[in-house]
Tab-separated table of C-alpha atoms and ligand atoms in Angstrom:
chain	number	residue	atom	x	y	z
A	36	UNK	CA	-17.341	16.930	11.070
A	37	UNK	CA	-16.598	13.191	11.476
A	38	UNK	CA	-15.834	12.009	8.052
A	39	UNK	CA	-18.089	8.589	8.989
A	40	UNK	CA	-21.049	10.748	9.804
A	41	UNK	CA	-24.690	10.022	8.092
A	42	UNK	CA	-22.502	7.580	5.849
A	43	UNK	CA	-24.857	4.926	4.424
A	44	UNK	CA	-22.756	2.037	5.204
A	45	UNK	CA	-23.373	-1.302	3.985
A	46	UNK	CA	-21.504	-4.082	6.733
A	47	UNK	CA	-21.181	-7.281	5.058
A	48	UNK	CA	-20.269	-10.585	7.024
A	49	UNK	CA	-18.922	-13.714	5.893
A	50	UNK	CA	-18.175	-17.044	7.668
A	51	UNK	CA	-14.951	-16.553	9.592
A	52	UNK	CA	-14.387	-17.037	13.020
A	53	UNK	CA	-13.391	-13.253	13.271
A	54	UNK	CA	-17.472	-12.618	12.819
A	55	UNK	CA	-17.836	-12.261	16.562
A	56	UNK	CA	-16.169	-8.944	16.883
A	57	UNK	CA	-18.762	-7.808	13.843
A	58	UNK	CA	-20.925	-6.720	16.657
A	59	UNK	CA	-18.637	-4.224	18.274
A	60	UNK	CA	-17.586	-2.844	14.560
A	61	UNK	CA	-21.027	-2.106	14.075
A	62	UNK	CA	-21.596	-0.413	17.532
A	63	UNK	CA	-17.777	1.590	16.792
A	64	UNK	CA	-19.241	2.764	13.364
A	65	UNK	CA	-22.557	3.850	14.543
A	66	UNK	CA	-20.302	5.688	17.781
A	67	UNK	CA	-18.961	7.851	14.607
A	68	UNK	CA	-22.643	8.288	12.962
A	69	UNK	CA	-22.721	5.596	10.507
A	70	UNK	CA	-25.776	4.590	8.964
A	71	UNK	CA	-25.085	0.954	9.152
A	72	UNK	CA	-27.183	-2.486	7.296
A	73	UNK	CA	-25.405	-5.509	7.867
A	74	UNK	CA	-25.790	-7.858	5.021
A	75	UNK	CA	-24.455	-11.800	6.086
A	76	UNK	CA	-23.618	-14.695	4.351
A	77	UNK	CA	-24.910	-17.949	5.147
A	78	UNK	CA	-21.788	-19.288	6.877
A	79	UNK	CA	-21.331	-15.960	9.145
A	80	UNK	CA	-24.462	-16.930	10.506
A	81	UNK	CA	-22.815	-19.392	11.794
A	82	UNK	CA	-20.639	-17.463	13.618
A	83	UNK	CA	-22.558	-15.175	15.151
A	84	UNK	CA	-26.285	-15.023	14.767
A	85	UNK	CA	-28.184	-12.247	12.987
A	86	UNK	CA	-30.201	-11.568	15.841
A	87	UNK	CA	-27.507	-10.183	17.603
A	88	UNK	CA	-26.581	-7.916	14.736
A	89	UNK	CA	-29.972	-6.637	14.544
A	90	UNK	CA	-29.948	-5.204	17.942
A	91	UNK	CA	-27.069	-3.354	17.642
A	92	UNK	CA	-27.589	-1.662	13.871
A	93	UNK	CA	-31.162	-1.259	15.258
A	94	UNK	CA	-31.874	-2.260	11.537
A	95	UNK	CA	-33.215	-5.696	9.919
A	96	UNK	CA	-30.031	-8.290	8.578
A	97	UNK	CA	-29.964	-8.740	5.438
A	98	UNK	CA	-29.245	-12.814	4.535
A	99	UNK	CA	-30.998	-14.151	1.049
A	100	UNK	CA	-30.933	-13.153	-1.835
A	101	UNK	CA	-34.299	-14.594	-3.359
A	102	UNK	CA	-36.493	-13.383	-0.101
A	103	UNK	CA	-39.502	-11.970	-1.200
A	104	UNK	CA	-40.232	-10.338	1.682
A	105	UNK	CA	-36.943	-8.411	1.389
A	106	UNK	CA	-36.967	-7.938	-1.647
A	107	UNK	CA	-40.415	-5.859	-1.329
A	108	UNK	CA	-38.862	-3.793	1.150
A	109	UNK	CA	-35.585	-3.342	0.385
A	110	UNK	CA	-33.970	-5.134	-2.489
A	111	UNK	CA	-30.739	-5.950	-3.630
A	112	UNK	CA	-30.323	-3.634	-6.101
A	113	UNK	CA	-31.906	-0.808	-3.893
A	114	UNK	CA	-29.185	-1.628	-1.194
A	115	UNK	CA	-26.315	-1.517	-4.076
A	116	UNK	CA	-27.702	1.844	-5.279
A	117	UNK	CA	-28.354	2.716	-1.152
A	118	UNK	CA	-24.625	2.400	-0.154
A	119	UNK	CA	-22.142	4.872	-0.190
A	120	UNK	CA	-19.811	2.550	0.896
A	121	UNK	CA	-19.168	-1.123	1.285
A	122	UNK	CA	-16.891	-2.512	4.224
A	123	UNK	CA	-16.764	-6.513	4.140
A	124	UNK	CA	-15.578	-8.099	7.293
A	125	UNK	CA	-14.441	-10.287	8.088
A	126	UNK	CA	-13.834	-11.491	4.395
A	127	UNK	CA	-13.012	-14.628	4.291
A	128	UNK	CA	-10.733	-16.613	1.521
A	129	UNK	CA	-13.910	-17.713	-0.522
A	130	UNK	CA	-15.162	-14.316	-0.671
A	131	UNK	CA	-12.323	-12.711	-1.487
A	132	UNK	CA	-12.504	-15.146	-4.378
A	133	UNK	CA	-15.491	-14.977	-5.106
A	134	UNK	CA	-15.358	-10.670	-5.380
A	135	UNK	CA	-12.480	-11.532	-7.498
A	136	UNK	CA	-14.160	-13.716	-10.110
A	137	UNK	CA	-17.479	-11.702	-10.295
A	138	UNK	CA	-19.682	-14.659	-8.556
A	139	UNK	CA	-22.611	-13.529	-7.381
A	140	UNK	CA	-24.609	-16.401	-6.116
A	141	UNK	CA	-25.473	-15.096	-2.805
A	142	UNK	CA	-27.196	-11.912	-1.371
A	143	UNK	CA	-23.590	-10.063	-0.474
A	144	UNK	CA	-21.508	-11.107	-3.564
A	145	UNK	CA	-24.605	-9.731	-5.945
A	146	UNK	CA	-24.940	-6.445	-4.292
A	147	UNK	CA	-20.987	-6.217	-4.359
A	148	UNK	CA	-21.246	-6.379	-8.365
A	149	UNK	CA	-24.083	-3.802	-8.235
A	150	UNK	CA	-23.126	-1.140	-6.069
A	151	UNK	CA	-21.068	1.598	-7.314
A	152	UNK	CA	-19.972	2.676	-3.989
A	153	UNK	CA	-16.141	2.233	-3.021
A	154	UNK	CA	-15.856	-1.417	-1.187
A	155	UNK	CA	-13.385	-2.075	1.623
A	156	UNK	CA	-12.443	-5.538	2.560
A	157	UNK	CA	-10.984	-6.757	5.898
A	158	UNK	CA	-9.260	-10.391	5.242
A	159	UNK	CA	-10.141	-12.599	7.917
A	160	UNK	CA	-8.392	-16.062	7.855
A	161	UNK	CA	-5.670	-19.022	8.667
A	162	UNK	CA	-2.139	-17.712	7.995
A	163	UNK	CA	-1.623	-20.402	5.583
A	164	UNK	CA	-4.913	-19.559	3.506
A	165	UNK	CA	-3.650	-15.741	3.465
A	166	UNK	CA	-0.185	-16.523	2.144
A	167	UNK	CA	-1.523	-19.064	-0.471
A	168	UNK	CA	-0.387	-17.327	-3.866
A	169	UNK	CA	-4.048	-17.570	-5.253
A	170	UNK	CA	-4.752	-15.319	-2.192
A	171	UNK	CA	-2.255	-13.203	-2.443
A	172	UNK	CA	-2.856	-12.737	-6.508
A	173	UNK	CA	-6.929	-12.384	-5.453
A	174	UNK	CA	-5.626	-9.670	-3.206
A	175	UNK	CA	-3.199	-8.045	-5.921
A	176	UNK	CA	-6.551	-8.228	-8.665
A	177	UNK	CA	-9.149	-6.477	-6.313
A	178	UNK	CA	-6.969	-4.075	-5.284
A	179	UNK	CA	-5.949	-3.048	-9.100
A	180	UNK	CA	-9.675	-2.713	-9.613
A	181	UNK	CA	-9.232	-0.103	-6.815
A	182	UNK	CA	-10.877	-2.168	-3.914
A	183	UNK	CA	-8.932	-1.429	-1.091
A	184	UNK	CA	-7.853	-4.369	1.115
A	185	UNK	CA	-7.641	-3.262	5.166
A	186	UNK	CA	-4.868	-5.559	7.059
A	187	UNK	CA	-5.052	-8.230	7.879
A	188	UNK	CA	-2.395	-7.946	11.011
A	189	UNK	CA	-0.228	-10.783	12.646
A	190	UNK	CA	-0.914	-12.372	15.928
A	191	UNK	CA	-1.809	-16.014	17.246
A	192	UNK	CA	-4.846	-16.680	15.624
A	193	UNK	CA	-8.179	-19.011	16.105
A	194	UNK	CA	-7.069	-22.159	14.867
A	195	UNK	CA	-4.083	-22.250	17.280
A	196	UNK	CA	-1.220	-21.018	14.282
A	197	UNK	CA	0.301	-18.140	14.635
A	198	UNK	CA	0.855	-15.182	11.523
A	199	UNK	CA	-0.436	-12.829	9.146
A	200	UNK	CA	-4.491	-13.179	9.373
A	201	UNK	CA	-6.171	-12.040	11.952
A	202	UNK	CA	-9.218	-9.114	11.188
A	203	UNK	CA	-7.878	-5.676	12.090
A	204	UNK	CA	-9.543	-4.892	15.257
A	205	UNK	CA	-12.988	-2.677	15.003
A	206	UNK	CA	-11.148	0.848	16.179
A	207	UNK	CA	-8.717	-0.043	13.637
A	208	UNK	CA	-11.118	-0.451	10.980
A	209	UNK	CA	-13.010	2.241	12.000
A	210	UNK	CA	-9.515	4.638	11.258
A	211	UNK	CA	-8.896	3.201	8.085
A	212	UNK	CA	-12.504	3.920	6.924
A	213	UNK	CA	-12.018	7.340	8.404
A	214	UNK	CA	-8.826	8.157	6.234
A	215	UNK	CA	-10.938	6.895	3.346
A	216	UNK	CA	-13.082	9.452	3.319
A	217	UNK	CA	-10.594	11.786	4.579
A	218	UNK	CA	-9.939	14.424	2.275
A	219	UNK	CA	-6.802	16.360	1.417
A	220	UNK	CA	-4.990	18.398	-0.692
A	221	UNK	CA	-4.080	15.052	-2.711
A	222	UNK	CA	-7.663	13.811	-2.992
A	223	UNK	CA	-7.843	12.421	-6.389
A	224	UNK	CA	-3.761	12.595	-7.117
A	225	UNK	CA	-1.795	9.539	-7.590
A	226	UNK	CA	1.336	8.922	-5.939
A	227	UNK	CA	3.634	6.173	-6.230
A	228	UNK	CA	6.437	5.674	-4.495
A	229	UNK	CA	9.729	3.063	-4.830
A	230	UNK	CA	11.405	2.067	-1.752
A	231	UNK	CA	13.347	-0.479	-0.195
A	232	UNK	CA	16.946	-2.250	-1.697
A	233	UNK	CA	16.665	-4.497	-4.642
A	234	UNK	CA	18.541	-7.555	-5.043
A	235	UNK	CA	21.031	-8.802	-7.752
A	236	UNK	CA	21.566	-12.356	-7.986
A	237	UNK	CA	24.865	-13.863	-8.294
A	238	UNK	CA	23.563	-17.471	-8.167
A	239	UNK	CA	20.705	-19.305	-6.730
A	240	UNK	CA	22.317	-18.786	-2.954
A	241	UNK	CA	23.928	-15.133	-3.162
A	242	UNK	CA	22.703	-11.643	-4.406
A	243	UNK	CA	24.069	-8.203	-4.418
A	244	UNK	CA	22.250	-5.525	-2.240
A	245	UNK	CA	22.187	-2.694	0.454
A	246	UNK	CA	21.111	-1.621	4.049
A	247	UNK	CA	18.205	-0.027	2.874
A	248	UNK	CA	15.524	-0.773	5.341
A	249	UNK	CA	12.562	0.694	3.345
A	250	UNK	CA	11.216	3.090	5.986
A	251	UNK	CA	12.046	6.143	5.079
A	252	UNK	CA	10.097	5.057	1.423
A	253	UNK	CA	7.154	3.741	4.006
A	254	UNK	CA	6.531	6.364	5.984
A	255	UNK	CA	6.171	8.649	2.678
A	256	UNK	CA	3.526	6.367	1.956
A	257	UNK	CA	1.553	6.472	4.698
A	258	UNK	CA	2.245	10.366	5.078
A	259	UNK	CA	0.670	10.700	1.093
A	260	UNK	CA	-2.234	8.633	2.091
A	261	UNK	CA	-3.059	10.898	4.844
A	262	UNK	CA	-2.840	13.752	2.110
A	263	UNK	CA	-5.791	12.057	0.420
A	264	UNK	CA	-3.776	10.371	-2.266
A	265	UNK	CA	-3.962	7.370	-3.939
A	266	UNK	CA	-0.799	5.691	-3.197
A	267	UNK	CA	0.745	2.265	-4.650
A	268	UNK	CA	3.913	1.399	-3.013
A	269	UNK	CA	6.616	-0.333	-4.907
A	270	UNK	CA	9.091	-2.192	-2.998
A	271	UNK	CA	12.190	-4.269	-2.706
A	272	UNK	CA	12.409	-6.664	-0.260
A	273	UNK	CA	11.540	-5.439	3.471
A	274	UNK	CA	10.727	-6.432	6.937
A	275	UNK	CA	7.555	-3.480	6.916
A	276	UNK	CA	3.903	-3.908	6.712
A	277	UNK	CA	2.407	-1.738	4.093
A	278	UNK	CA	0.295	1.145	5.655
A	279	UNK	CA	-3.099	0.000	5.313
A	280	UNK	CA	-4.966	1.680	2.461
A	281	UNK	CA	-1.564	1.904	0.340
A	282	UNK	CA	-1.314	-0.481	-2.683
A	283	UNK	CA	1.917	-2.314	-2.371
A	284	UNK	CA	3.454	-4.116	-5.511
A	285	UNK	CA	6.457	-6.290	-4.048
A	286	UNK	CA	9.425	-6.349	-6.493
A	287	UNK	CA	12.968	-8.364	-6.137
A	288	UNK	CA	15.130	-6.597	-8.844
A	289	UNK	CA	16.141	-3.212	-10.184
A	290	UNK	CA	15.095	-4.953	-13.324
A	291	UNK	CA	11.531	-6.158	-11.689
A	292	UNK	CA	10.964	-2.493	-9.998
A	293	UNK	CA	11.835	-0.549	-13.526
A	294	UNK	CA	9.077	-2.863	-14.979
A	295	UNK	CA	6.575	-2.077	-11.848
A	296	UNK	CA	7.291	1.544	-12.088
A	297	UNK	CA	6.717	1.437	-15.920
A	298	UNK	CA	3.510	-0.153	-15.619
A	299	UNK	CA	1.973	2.481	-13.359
A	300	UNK	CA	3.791	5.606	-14.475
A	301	UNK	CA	1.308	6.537	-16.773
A	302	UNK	CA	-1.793	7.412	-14.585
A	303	UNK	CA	1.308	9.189	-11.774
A	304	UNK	CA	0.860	12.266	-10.770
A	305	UNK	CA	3.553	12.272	-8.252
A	306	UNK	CA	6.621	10.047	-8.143
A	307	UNK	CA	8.741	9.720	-5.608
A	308	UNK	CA	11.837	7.300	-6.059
A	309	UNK	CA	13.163	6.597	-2.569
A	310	UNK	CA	14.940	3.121	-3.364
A	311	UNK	CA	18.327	2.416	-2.831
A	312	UNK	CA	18.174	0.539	-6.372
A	313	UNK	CA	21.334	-1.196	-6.826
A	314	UNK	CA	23.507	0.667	-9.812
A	315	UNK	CA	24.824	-2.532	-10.827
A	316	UNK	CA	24.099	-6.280	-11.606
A	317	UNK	CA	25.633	-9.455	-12.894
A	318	UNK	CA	26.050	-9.592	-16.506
A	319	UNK	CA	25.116	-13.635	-15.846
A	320	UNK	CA	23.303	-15.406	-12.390
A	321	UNK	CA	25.071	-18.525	-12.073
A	322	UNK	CA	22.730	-21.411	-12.713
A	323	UNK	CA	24.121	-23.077	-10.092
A	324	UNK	CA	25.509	-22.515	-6.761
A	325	UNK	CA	29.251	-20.839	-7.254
A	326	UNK	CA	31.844	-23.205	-5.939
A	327	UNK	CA	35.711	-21.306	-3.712
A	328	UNK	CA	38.008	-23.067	-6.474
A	329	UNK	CA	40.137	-20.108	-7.177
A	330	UNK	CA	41.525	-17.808	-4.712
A	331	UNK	CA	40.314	-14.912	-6.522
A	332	UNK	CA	36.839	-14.355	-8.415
A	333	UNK	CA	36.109	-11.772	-10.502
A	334	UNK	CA	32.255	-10.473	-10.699
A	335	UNK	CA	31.387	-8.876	-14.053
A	336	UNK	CA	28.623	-6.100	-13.476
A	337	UNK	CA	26.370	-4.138	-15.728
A	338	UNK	CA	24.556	-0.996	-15.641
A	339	UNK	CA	20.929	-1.466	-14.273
A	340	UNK	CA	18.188	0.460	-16.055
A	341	UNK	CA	17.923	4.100	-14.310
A	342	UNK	CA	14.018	4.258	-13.017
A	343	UNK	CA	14.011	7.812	-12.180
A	344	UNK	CA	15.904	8.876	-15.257
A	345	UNK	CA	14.084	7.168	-16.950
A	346	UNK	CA	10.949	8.454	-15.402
A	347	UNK	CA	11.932	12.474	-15.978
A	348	UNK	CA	12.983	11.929	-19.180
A	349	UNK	CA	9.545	10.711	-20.088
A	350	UNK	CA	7.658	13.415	-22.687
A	351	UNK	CA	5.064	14.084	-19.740
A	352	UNK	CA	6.698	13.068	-17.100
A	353	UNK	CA	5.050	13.158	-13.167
A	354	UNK	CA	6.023	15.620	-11.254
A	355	UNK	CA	9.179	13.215	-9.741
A	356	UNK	CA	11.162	13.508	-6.991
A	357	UNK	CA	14.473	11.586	-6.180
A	358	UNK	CA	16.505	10.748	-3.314
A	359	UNK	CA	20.531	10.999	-3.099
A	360	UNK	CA	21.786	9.163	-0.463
A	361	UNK	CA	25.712	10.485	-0.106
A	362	UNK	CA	28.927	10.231	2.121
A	363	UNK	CA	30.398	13.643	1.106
A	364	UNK	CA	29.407	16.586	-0.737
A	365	UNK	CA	25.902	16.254	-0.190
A	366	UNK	CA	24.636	19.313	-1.589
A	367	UNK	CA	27.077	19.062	-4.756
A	368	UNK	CA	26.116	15.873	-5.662
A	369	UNK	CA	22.843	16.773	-5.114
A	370	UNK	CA	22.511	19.842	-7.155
A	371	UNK	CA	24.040	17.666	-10.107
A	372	UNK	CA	21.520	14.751	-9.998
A	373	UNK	CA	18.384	17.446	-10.065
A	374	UNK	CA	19.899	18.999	-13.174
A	375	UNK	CA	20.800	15.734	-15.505
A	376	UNK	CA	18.234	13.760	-14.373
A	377	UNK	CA	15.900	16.393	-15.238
A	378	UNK	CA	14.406	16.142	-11.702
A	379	UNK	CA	11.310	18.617	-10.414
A	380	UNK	CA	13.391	17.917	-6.848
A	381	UNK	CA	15.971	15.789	-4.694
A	382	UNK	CA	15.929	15.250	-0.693
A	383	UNK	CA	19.316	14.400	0.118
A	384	UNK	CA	20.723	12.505	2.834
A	385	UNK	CA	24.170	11.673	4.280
A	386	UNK	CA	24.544	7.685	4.780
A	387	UNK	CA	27.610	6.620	6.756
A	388	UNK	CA	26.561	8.737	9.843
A	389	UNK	CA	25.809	7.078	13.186
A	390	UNK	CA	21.912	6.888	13.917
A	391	UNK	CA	20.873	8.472	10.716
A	392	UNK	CA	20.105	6.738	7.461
A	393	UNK	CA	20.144	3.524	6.262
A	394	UNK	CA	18.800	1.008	9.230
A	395	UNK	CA	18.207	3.940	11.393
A	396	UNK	CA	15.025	5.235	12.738
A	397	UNK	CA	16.239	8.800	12.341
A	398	UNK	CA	16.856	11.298	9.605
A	399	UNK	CA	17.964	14.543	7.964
A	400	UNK	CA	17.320	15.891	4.734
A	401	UNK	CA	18.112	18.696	2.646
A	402	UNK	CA	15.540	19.130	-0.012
A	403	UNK	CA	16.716	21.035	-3.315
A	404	UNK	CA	14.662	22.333	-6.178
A	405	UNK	CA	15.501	24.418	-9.062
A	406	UNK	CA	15.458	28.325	-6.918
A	407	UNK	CA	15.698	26.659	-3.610
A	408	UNK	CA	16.377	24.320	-0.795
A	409	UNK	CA	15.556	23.851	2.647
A	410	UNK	CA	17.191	21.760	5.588
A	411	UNK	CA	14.511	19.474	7.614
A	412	UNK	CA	16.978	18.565	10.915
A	413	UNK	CA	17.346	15.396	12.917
A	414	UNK	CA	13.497	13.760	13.310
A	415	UNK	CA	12.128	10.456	13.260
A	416	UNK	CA	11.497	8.986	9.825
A	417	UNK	CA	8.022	9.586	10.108
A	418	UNK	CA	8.369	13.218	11.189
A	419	UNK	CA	10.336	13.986	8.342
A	420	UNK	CA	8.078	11.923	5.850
A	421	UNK	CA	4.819	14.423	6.806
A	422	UNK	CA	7.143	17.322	6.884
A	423	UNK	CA	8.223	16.595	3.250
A	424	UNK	CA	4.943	15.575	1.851
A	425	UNK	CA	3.820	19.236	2.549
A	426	UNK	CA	7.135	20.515	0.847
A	427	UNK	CA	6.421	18.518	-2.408
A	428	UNK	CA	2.819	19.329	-2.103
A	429	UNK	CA	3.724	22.841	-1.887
A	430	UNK	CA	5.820	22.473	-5.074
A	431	UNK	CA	3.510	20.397	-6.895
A	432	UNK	CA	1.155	22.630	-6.874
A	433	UNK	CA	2.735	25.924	-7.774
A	434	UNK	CA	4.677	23.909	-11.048
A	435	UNK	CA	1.313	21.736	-11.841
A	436	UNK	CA	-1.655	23.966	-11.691
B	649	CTP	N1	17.630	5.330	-8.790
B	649	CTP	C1	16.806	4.693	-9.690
B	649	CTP	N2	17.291	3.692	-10.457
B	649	CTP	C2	18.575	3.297	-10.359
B	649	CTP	C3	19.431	3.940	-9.438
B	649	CTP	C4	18.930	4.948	-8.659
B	649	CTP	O1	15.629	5.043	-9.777
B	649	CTP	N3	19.003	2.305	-11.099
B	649	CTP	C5	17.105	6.453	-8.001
B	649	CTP	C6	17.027	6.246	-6.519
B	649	CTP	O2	15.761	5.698	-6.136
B	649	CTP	C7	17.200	7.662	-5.982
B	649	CTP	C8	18.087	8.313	-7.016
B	649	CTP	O3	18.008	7.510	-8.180
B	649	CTP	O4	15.982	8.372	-5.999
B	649	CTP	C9	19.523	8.507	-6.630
B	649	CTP	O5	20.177	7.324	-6.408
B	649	CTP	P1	21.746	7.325	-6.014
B	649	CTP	O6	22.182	5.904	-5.961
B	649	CTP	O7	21.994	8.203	-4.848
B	649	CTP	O8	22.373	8.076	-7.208
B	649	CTP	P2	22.841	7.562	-8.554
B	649	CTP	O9	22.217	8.423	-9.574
B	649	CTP	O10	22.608	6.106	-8.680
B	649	CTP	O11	24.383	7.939	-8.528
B	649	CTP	P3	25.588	7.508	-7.548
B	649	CTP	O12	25.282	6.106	-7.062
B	649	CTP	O13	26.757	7.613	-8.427
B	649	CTP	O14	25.581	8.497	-6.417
């Protein structure tokens, strides 16, 4: 069955120019057997008029809060209690704000603090306004209070700019509300996942680092989100979108990622560490740009904290998972790291190999556990990511349950 059917879906609308394709979301989630009340602000009506809405929920819009007609047929806590889930978009900056802070001085942000149903929120706005730190830390809030935050996607937008902030088209929404709801054989598990290089400063100007390209850590994401897991993504700095629906906590540092790991190790279940974290980093970071006076310089490095050591070692640890990424003696090397880290298993790689690896598209992994292994062959990152996910799902289970 469709995973959107008989849903009781509450559609809320706020004033951003992306309103207008509100009326095709609505038609795309009824097309999948949504029950569907659209609830506006006063500035999406603005946008696009609540007449138009009307016709195509078949249902009556929803504006004020203080109407008394509505309120004797269907109020604003009966709506709250109604839903079984809340999808807001477009969401503009001010709501997101608003949902943030707990206002609830309008029909949509009061049934948002009443409803116990799960609320989705599609960001809607100028590129500028969605990179704004306050957004961006709005963003990073809701989505710790488990609110999940759909797109938004890059493109030339309304105002003429051109960036991150357009609404994720309906179809698109419609998918991500789908996987919600989507159950697998991670439904209620939570899975986090490093990925990505860090960086090790030298000076203001200069770090230390490696060709990690973070996709390999990204498509395990996305591949444990189609599992039905909760998934937060912590990352080093990449050129990749998070899959929508993952929660992704960006991190500079092997110092900055131990610290994000640490903080959300204790609800884990699964944890996968797929960073290239650097092994090393300056004892001291130059205040100041370095200047070529001798002919030789001389770089004094220290040991960077080991996460996934760190994290097996832990008196309950996750069940944890680690990458090796080696040159030679793959399986070796391998086979040591899952015994003295104390790991449940380790996919290996081999870097250094043309197409494969870091910067590549492509893969190929042998996965070792304590009593077995199992070579996954040449396949796109993404192949390989849903192939393993069922491997460590597999495992999980058998050592967990
Ligand atoms: N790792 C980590 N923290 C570090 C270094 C590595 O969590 N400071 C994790 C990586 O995310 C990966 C695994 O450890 O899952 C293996 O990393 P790798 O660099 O291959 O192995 P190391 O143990 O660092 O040993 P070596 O570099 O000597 O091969």
């Amino acid at each position: 069955m469709n995973t959107l059917t008989h849903k009781k879906m509450i559609l809320g609308i706020t004033g951003s120019i992306a309103a207008y394709k509100s009326a095709d979301l609505v038609r795309r989630l009824r097309e999948q057997g949504a029950d569907v009340r659209v609830v506006m602000t006063a500035a999406a009506t603005k946008f696009i008029t609540p007449l138009t809405l009307q016709a195509v929920s078949g249902q009556r819009v929803h504006i004020h809060l203080l109407d008394v007609h509505a309120e004797a047929a269907m109020g604003h806590i009966e709506l709250a209690r109604w839903a079984e889930v809340v999808l807001i978009a477009p969401c503009s900056a001010d709501f997101l704000a608003k949902l943030t802070y707990g206002q609830a001085d309008d029909l949509l942000s009061t049934l948002c603090l009443a409803t116990t149903a799960p609320i989705s929120v599609a960001p809607a706005m100028n590129q500028q306004m969605w990179q704004a730190p306050i957004t961006q830390e709005n963003c990073q809030r809701l989505q710790q209070r488990g609110l999940k935050i759909l797109g938004p996607t890059s493109g030339s937008q309304a105002c003429g700019e051109t960036g991150i902030g357009r609404m994720l088209d309906p179809l698109e929404l419609v998918h991500c509300l789908q996987d919600l709801f989507q159950s697998g054989p991670l439904q209620g598990k939570k899975v986090l996942i490093t990925a990505g290089p860090t960086r090790e400063d030298i000076d203001p100007v200069r770090f230390i680092s490696n060709r990690s390209s973070g996709r390999m850590g990204y498509a395990i994401a996305e591949a444990a989100l189609a599992q039905g897991a909760q998934v937060t993504l912590v990352s080093g700095p990449v050129s990749l979108s998070p899959p929508s629906g993952v929660h992704k906590v960006s991190v500079y540092s092997a110092q900055d990622m131990y610290e994000a790991v640490m903080t959300y190790i204790p609800t884990t279940d699964i944890f996968i560490a797929v960073a290239a974290v650097a092994d090393y980093r300056p004892v001291q970071q130059a205040t100041q740009k370095l200047k070529k006076n001798e002919a030789h310089l001389q770089l004094n490095l220290e040991r960077t904290p080991d996460i996934l050591a760190t994290v097996a070692n832990l008196p309950t640890p996750p069940f944890t998972v680690g990458f090796a990424a080696e040159t030679h003696h793959l399986a070796d090397y391998a086979h040591s790291k899952l015994k003295h880290k104390k790991l449940d298993m380790i996919v290996a790689n081999l870097v250094g190999i043309e197409g494969i690896g870091f910067e590549s598209e492509d893969n190929a992994l042998s996965i070792f556990w304590n009593g077995g292994s199992i070579e996954l062959p040449r396949k796109s990152k993404k192949e390989l990511a849903n192939q393993l996910l069922e491997i460590i799902i597999e495992r999980f289970l058998r050592v967990c349950s």
